[in-house]
Short mmCIF file of N, CA and C in Angstrom, two decimals:
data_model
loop_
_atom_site.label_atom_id
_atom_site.label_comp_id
_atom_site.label_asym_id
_atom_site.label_seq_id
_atom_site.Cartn_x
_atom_site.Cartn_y
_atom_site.Cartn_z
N UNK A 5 0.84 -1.18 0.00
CA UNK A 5 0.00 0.00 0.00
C UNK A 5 0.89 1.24 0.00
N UNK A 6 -0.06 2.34 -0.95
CA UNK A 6 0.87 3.32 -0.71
C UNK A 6 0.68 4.32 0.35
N UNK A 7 0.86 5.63 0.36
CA UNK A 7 0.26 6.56 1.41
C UNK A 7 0.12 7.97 0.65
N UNK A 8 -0.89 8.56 0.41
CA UNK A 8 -1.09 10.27 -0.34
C UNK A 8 -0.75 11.12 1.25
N UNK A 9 -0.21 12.03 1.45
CA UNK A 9 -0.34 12.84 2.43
C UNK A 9 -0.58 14.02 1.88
N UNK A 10 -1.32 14.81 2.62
CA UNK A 10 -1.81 16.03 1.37
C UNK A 10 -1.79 17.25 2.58
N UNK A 11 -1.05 17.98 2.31
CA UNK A 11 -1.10 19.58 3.79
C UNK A 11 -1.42 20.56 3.11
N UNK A 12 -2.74 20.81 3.73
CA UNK A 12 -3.61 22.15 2.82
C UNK A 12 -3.17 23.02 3.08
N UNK A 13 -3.03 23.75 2.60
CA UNK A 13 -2.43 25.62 2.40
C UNK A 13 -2.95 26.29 1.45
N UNK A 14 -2.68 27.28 1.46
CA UNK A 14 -2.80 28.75 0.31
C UNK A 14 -1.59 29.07 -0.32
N UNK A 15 -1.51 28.39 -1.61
CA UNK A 15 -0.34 29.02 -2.42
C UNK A 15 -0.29 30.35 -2.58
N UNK A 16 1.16 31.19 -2.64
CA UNK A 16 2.20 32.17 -2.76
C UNK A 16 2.45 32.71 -1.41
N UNK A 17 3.09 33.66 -1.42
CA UNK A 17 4.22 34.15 -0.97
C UNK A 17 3.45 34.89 0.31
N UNK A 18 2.37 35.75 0.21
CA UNK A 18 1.47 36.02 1.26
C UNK A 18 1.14 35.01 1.84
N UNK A 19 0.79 33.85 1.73
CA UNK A 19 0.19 32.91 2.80
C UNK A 19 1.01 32.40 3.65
N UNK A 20 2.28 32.41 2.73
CA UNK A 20 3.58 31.64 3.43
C UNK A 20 3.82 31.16 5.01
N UNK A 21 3.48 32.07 5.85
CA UNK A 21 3.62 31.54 6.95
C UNK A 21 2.08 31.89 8.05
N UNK A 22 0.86 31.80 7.09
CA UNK A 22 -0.09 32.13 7.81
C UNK A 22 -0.65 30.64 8.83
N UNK A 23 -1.52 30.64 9.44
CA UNK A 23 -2.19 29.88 10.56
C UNK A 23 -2.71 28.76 9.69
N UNK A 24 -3.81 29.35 8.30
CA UNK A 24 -4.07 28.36 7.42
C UNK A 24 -3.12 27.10 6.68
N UNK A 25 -2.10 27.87 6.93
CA UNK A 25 -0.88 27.20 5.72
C UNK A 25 -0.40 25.93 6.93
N UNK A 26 -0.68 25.57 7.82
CA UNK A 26 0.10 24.84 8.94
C UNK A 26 -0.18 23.52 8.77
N UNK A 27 -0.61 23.07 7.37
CA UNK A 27 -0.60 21.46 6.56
C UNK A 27 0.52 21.58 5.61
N UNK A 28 0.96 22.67 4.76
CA UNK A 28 2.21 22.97 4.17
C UNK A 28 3.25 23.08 4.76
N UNK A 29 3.26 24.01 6.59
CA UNK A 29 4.59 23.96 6.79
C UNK A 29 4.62 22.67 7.54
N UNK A 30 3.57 21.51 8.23
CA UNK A 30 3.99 20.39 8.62
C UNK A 30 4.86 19.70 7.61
N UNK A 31 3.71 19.59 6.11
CA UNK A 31 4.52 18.84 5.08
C UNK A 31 6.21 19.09 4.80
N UNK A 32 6.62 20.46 4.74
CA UNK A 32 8.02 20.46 4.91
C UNK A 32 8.80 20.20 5.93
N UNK A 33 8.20 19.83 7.18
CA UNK A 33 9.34 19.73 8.07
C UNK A 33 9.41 18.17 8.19
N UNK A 34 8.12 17.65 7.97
CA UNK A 34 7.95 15.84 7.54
C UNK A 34 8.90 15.76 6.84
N UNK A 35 9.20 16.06 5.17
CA UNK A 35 9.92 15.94 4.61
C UNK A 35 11.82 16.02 4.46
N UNK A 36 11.66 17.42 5.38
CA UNK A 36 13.16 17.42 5.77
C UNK A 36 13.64 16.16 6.69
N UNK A 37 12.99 16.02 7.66
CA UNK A 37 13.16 15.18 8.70
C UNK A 37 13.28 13.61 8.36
N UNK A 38 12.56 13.37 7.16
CA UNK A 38 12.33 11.62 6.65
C UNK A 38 13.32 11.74 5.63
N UNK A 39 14.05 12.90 5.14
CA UNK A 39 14.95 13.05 3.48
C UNK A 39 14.10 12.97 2.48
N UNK A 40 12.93 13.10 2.32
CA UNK A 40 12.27 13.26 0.89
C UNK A 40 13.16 14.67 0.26
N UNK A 41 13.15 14.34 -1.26
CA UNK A 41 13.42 15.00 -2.06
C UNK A 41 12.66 16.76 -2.24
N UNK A 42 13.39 17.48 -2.63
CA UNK A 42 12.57 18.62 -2.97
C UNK A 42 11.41 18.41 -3.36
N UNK A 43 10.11 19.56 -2.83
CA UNK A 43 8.81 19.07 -3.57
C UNK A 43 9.37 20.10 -4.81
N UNK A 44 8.46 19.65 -6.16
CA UNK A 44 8.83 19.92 -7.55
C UNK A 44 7.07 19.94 -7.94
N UNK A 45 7.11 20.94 -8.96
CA UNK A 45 5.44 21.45 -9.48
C UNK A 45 5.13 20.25 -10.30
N UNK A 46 4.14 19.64 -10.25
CA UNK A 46 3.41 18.99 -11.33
C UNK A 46 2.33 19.33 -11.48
N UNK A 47 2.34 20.09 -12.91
CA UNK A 47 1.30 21.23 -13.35
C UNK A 47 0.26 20.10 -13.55
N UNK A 48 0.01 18.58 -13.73
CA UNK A 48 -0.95 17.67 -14.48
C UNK A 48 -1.61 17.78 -12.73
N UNK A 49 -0.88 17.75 -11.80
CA UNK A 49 -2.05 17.78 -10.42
C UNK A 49 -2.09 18.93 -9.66
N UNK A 50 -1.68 20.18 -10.39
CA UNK A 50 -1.67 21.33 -9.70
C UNK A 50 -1.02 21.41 -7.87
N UNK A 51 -0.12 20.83 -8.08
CA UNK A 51 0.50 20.39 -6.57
C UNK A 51 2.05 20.29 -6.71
N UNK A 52 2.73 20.41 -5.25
CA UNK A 52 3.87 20.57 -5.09
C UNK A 52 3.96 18.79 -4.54
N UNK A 53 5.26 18.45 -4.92
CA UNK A 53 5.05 16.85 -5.30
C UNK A 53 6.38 16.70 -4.56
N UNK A 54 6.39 15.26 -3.31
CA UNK A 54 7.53 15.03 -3.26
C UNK A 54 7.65 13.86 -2.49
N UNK A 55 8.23 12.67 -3.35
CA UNK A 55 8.10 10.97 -3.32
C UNK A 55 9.17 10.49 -2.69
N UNK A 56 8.65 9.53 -1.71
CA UNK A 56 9.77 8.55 -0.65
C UNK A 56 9.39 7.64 -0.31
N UNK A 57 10.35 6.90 0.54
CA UNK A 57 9.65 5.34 1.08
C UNK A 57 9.92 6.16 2.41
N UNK A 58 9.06 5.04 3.69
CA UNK A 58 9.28 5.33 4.69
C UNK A 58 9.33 3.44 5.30
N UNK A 59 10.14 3.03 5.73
CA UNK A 59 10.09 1.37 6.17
C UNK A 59 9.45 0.34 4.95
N UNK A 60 9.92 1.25 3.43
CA UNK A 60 9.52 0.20 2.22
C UNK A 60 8.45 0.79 1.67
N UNK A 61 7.53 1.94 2.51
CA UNK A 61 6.33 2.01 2.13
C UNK A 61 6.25 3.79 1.08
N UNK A 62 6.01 3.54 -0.02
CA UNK A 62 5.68 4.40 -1.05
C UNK A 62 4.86 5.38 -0.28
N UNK A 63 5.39 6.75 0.02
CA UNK A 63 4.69 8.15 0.42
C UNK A 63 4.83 9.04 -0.54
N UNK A 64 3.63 9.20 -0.88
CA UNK A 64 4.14 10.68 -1.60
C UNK A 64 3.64 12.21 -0.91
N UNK A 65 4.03 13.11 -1.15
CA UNK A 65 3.49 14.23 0.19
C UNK A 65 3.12 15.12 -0.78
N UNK A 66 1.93 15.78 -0.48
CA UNK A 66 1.60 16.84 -1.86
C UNK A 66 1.02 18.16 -1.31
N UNK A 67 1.26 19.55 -1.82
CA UNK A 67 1.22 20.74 -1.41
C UNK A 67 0.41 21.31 -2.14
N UNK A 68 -1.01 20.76 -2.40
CA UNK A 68 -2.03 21.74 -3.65
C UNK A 68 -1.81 23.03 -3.95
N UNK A 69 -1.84 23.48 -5.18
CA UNK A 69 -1.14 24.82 -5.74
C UNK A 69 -2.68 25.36 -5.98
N UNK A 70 -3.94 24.91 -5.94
CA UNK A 70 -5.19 25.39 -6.10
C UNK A 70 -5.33 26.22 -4.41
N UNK A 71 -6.57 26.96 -4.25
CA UNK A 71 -6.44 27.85 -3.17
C UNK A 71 -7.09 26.87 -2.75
N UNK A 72 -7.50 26.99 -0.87
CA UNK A 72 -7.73 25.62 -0.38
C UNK A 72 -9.27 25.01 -0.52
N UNK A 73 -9.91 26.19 -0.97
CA UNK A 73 -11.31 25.73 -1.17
C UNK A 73 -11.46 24.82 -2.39
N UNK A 74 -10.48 24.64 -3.03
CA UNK A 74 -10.09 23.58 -4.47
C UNK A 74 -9.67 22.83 -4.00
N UNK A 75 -8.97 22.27 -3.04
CA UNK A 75 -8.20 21.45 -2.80
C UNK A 75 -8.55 19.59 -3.13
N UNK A 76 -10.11 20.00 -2.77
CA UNK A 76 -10.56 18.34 -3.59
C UNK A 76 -10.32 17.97 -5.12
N UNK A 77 -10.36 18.69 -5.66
CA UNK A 77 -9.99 18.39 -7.16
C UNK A 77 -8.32 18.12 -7.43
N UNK A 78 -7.72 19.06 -6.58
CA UNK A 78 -6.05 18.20 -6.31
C UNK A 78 -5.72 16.88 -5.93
N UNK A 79 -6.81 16.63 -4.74
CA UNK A 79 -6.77 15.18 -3.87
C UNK A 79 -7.01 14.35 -5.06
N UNK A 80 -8.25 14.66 -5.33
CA UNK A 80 -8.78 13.41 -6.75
C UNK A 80 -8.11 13.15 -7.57
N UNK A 81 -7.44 14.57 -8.27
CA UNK A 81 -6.21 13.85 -9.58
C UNK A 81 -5.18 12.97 -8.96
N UNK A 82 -4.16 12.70 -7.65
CA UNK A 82 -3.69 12.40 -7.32
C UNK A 82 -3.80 10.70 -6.96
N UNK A 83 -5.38 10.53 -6.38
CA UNK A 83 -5.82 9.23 -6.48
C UNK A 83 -5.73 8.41 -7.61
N UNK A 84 -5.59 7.39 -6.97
CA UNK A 84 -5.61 6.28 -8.05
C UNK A 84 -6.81 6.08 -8.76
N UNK A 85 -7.25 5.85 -9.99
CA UNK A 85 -9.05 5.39 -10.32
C UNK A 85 -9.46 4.03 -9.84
N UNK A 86 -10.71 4.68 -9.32
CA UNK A 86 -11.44 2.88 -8.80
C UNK A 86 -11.50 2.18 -9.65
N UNK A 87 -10.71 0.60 -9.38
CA UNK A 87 -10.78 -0.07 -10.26
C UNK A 87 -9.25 -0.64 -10.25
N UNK A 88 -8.36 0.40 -10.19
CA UNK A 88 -7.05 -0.10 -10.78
C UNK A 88 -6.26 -0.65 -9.88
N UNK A 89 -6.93 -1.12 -8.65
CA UNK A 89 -6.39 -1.94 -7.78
C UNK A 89 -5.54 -1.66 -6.81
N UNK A 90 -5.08 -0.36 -6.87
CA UNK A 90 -4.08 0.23 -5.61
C UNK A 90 -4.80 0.16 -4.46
N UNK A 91 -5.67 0.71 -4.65
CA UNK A 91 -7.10 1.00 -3.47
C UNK A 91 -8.47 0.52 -3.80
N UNK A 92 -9.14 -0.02 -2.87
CA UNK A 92 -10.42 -0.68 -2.93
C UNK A 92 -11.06 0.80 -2.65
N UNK A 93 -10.81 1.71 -2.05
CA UNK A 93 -11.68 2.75 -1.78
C UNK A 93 -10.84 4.30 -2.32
N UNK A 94 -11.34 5.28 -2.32
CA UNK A 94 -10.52 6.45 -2.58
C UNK A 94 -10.01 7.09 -1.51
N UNK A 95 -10.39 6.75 -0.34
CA UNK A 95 -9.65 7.26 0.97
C UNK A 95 -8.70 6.68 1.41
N UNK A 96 -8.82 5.38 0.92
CA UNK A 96 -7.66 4.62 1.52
C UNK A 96 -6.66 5.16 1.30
N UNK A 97 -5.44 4.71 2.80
CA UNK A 97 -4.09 5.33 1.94
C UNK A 97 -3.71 6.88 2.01
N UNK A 98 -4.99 7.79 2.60
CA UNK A 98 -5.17 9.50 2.34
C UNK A 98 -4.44 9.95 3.69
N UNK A 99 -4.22 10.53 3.87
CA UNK A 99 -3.43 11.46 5.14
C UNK A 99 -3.95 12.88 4.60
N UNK A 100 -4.85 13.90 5.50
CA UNK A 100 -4.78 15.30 5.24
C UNK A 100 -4.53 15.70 6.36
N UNK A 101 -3.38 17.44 6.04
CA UNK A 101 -3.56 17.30 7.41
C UNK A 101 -3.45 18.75 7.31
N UNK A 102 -4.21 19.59 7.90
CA UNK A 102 -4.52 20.91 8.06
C UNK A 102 -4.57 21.48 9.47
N UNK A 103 -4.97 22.61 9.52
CA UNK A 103 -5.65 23.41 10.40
C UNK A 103 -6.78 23.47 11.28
N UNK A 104 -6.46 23.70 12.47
CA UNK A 104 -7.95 23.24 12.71
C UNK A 104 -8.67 24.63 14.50
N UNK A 105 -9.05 25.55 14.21
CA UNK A 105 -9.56 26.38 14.69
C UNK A 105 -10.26 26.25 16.48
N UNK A 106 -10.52 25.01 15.85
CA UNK A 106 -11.37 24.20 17.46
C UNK A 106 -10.50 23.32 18.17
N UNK A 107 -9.21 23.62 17.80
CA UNK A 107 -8.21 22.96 18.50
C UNK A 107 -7.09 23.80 19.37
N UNK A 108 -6.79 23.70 20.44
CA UNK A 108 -5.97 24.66 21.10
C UNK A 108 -4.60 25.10 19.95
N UNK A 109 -3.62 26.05 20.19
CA UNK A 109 -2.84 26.06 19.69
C UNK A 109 -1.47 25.18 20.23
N UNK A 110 -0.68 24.02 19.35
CA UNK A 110 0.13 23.22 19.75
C UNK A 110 -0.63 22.10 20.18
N UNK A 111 -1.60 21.99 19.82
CA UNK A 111 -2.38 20.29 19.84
C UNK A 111 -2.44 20.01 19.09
N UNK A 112 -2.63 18.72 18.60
CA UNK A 112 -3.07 18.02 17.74
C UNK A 112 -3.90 16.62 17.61
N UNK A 113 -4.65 16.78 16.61
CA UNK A 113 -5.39 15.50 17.12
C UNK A 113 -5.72 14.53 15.59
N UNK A 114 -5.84 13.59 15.51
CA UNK A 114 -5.83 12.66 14.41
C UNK A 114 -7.08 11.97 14.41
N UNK A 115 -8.09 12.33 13.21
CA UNK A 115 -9.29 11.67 13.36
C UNK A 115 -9.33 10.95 12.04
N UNK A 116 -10.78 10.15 11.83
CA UNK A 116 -10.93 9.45 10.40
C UNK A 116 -12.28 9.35 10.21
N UNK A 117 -12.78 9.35 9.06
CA UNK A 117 -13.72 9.78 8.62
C UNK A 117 -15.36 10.72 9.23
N UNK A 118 -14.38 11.65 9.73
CA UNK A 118 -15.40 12.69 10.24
C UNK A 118 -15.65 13.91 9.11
N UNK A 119 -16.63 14.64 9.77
CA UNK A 119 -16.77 16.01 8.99
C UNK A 119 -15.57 17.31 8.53
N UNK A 120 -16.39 18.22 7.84
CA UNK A 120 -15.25 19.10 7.89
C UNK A 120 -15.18 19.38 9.30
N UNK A 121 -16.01 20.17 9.56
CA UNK A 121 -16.37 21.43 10.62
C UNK A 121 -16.37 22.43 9.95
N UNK A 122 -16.60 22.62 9.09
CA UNK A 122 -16.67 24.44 8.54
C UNK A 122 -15.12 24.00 8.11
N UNK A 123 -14.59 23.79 7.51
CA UNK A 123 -12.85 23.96 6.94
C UNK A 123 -13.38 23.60 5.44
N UNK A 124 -12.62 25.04 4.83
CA UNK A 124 -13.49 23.99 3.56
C UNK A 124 -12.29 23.47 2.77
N UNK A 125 -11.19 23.32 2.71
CA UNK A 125 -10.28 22.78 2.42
C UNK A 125 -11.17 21.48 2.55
N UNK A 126 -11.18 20.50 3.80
CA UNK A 126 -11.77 19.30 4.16
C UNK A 126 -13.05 19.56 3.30
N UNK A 127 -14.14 20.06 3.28
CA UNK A 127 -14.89 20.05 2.49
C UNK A 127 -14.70 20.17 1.06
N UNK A 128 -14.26 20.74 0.65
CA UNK A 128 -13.68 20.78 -0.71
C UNK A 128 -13.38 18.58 -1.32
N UNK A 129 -12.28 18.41 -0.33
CA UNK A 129 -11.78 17.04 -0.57
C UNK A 129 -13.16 16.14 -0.45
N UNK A 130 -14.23 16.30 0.83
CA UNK A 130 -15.18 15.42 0.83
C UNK A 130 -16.42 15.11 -0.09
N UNK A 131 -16.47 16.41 -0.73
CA UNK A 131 -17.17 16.44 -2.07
C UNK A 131 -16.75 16.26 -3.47
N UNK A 132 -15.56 16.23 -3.06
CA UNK A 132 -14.74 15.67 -4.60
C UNK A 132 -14.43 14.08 -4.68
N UNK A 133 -14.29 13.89 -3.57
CA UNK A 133 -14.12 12.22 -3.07
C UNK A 133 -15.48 11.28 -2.96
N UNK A 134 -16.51 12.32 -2.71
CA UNK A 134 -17.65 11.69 -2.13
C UNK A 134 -17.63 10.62 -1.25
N UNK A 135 -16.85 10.88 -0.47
CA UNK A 135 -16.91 10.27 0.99
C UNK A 135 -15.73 10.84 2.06
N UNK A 136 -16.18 10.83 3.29
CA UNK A 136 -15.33 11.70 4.28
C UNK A 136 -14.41 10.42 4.98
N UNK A 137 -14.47 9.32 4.50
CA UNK A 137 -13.42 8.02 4.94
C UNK A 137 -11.68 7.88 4.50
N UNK A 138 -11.47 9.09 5.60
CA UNK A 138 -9.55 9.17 5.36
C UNK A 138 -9.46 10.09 6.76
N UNK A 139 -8.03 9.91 6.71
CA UNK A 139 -7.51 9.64 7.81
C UNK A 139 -7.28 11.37 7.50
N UNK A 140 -7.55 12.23 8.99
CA UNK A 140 -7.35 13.77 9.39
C UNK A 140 -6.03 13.81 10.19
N UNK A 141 -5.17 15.04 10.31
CA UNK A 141 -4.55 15.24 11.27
C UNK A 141 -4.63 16.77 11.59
N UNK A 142 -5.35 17.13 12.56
CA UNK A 142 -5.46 18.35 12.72
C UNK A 142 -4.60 19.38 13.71
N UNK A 143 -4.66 20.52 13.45
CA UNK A 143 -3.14 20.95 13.96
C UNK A 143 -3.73 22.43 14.86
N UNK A 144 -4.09 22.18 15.62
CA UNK A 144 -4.73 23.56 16.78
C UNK A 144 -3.88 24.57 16.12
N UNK A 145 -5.01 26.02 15.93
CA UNK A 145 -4.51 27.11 16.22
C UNK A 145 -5.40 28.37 17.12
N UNK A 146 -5.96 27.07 17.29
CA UNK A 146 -7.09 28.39 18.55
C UNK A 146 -6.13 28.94 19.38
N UNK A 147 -6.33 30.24 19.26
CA UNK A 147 -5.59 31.08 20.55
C UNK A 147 -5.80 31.23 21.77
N UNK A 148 -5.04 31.19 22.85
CA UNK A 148 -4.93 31.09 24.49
C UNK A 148 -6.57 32.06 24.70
N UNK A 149 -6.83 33.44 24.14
CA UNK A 149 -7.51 34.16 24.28
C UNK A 149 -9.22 33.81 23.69
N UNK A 150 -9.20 32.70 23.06
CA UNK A 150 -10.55 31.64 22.70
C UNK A 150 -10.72 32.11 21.04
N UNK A 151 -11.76 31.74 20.64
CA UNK A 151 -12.08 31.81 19.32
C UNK A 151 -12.42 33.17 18.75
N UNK A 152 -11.61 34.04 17.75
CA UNK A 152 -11.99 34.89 17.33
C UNK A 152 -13.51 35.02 16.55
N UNK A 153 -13.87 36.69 16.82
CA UNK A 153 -14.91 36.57 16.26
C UNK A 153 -15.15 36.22 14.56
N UNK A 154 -13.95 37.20 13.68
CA UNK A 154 -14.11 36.71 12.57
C UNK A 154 -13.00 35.95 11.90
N UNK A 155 -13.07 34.56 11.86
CA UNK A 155 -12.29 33.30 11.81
C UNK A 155 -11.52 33.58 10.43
N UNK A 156 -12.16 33.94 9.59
CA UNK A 156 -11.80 34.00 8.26
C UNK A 156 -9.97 35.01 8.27
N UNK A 157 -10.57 36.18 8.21
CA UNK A 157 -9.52 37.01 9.07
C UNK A 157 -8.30 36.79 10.06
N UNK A 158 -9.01 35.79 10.61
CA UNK A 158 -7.76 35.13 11.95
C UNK A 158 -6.51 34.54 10.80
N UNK A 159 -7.15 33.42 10.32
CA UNK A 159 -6.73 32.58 9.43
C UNK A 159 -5.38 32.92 8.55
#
């Protein structure tokens, strides 16, 4: 089996180190840390691409170059098609791992086939997938001071 890991963000240079982007900067420090290769553009999945084994096992880690409310149509090109035997399902195998508002800041928590919550990154993927069965890793950035009023903005 293989493994998709997918860290939602907002491509360019403004998002770079925003609250949203904290599935992109996990994905790079995963990557430094395991030796994956530079991620490299592959314009056919609109994503920043970058392939390794980890104990034999085929990872590839991907940085959608669509803004994150697209991000399901990145996930999907990336999947294998039902049928071709990699995966019995389209989640299988999925790792996303984003942001997550209702989570303290410096927590984290790992769920599987739950809702978005209002993230539409996750929504984006669950309607392009048509099913919410893959594996979450969510990355607190609620602030000490509780939930801002306008989230969007925080973000």
């Amino acid at each position: 089996m293989a493994f998709l890991i997918v860290g939602l963000g907002n491509p360019g240079k403004e998002y770079e180190k925003t609250r949203h982007n904290a599935g992109f900067i996990a994905l790079n420090e995963f990557a430094v840390k395991h030796g994956f290769p530079e991620f490299l553009l592959s314009k056919k999945h609109s994503s920043l691409i970058s392939e390794g084994y980890l104990d034999l096992v085929k990872v590839v880690l991907a940085k959608p170059q669509t803004f994150m409310n697209n991000s399901g149509r990145t996930v999907k090109s990336l999947l294998p098609k039902p049928g071709l035997g990699r995966h019995p399902k389209p989640g299988l195998g999925l790792v996303v791992v984003h942001d997550d508002i209702d989570i303290s800041l410096g927590k984290i928590k790992v769920s599987r086939g739950s809702g978005s919550a209002g993230h539409k990154g996750v929504e984006s993927i669950i309607k392009a997938l048509e099913t919410k069965d893959f594996t979450r890793i969510r990355i607190g950035i609620l602030p000490i001071a509780g939930k801002p009023e306008n989230v969007e903005d925080f973000v």
